Amino acid sequence: MSDAALPTGFAVARVAASLRDAAVAAGLAAVLAFFFLALRTDIATGGLTITTRWFLFGTAVMLVFFGRLLLNLFFFKRGTGAERAVVAGAAVLAAGIWSAIGAAGFGAGLRSMLIGMVAAAIVVAILALVSHWRGGGAQAAGDKALKAAGMPRISILTSWLGKALFAFAVILPFFFAYFFPKQDRQYIDLAILIMTYIMLGWGLNIVVGLAGLLDLGYVAFYAVGAYSFALLAQNFGFGFWLALPLAGILAGCWGLVLGFPVLRLRGDYLAIVTLAFGEIIRVVLLNWYDFTNGPDGISGIPKPTLFGLEFKRGEGGFADFFGIAYDPIQRFIFLYYIIFCLALLTNFVTMRLRKLPVGRAWEALREDEIACRSLGINTTNTKLTAFAIGAMFGGFAGSFFATRQGFISPESFSFLESAIILAIVVLGGLGSQIGVVISSVVMIGGIELLRNIGFLKQVFGPEFEPTQYRMLIFGLAMVLIMVWKPRGLISTREPTAVLKERKRIGADMVAQGEGH
Amino acid sequence: MSATSPATTGVRRWEKDPILTVEHLTMRFGGLVAVGDLSFDVGRGDITALIGPNGAGKTTVFNCVTGFYKPTEGRIVMRHGPGANDALVERVTQSAAQHAEAGGSSVFLLERMPDHLISNKACVARTFQNIRLFGGMTVLENLLVAQHNSLMLASKFTFGGIFGIPSYRRAENQAREKAVYWLEHVDLIDRADDPAADLPYGDQRRLEIARAMCTGPQLLCLDEPAAGLNPRESAELNELLQFIRAEHGTSVLLIEHDMGVVMEISDHVVVLDYGEKISDGSAEEVRNDPKVIAAYLGVDDEAEIDIPEVRADISHGKQPAAGEAGGDSAAGGGQ
């Protein structure tokens, strides 16, 4: 049934309801914004002075009003195309007029008017696109044939995306060295950072995505891995390649230690206890001064070598051995390939484990623990293996982190790290490997990208400090993604065994396990 | 306890060769006695039905047998191999062991075993009253998860499997064949690659039975397998259970409200009411037992007064909700 077939009375009632709703929202915004935006107190000699900022106040209220109205018509109540066009036009017009008033009455200049127009136009364009896209999606969902035709297309898309990303990751350091020779070090460093988070995300994906156990203290394993390597190097002179497996094993053992007490816990309690364990590790590292050097951290952690060849200038180094010119970038390229291989190993093992009985048991555990027990699966061991293997990869990543930084201190292993890793997994889609890659690039790359938003100064004026808004923009982007895709970017599940035809399983069927 | 099994003499078939013996089973939840001093046998190769009005304690018995509850008192013995094996049972009971093996037959004390070992070692599989499938996994995956323990051994506890050793590949192929076999017999082969949550209700019930059978059980416990099925699906379920017993020699213990299913396929019926056994015998005997008629199948008012046991029950204040049970009898008992 098309919108045109609806009775006119209904459409009018809908617009009226949308307007009413938007007015209420704007009223609320006005009350809240009055004290925060309209009035400003400044410390002056002899006390406080109040300055009023009516233009800012009015802008905020209008933004809320039109934003709410557009949301109503585009998402909540699904207005007709004509209604949307009228309201969108009105929004742009109002923004323009308001900016002009601002320009004339408040002396904010021509620039602010332009900003208003541009911002409104962008918002409308985004909403129209999203609404068009969602409308298309809803139609496909309604039509079985279209859905059946659409599913493989998406599947092919993600599989090609995976291949393309992999190919790009292989040539990445040379790509940057060739095309951006001035900034190659910066970009490769960023790629190393992203790759580390991809690996951590894949490791945590085993625990959270496959076994469905919400772990808020994953950074503990990262810390155990990093400190294992640092202490082994400092006290026993171990090199990177010898310490790497040991760090993984030690972190895996810590995973078992952490796994035992949390076995019986479910839901929120599981999340809280894992969070506490993560903090315990950090606090111990901070306070056990004799062993860990406390807040001073450990420095002088050896760099990795290529079969004994160090990446240094002069005699016996990598460049000297191969008879090429020394360039500090060589070490970064090497580091990049180490973390790339470690991440690939994580991915390979995880994909392999998913198709083995233990991986299927993890997923079955996420789906229904009681049914697992009735089928003779030892849920204790299954949970412990998930914790231990996830922790082991965290440990590998940790020892890489230590060798890359050359210096570690407990500061690097705060709860924020756990939160970022978990956010990567959730944003990418629980259990999805490619989702973790995309969300790592978006999150870590995005945070870094927002450091370089100097161009916003040209829009908002020289006194605008873009880095201050970095986390705000980032948070907004995350909220938008979760509104748009509540189960993560890639939310479908690939079956691990296929009889005739590979079909993807929609997110609505897949359980999320404990703590969600 | 007064188990009135009317008529017939001598030792019953299920007493001679029981696969499962429940002895003096008591389950208390705080002050509530859900099951009180219950004893019954499940014959090897029999289809045994556990029936009773709502809240009679049937599912509690199931949960005790399959290890989800630890019984307050009592002994639950599972036997592999023929005969009652009384001497061996006594020996295990005296020792601290969970099970013992002698002369090719083994005995398991289920009340001492954790739930996953009851399925894995004692070979008791179960289904659930509210279906518990792995909804986000495909039908085929559900059946592969059920073969976890044998596959785990074949994959050398994952260490071999991760390198793809040939013996694991063979085991996986066998597991798939077993899954396909059961999918064909529950008529779900065309939906093997669909998520289990996508199946209609009746299919989900059959899939749950197939999944339980994939664990290779000697005793299959079904908690209301016919609930929510239409008459045609009920008839198919009967056939499936007959097939399971005939082809695989699996004994079946089922809880059921659908009297059509119970009376048609059960060799042995145990009737519970208020956690106690009120009748135990063949389907025919139980159907004609006045206590059962009164407690479960329901009778009209005049008939109730004429049965001495019922009068005794009324004077003890133990009369069940006759109206509700009467409705059941109109649907099922009257055939």
Short mmCIF file of C-alpha atoms in Angstrom, two decimals, chain B residues 7 66 72 82 131 138 142 163 165 176 220 243 271 284 297:
data_model
loop_
_atom_site.label_atom_id
_atom_site.label_comp_id
_atom_site.label_asym_id
_atom_site.label_seq_id
_atom_site.Cartn_x
_atom_site.Cartn_y
_atom_site.Cartn_z
CA ALA B 7 -4.80 -57.58 38.90
CA THR B 66 18.91 -35.98 34.31
CA THR B 72 17.02 -34.60 48.64
CA PRO B 82 20.79 -56.75 30.84
CA ILE B 131 11.88 -26.28 23.67
CA THR B 138 21.43 -24.13 11.89
CA ASN B 142 22.34 -28.33 16.42
CA PHE B 163 45.82 -29.01 12.39
CA ILE B 165 44.31 -34.48 11.34
CA ARG B 176 27.46 -35.36 9.59
CA LEU B 220 15.55 -40.96 26.11
CA PHE B 243 10.91 -46.25 15.29
CA VAL B 271 0.77 -42.00 37.52
CA GLU B 284 -4.91 -50.77 30.18
CA LEU B 297 -8.84 -38.52 34.02
#
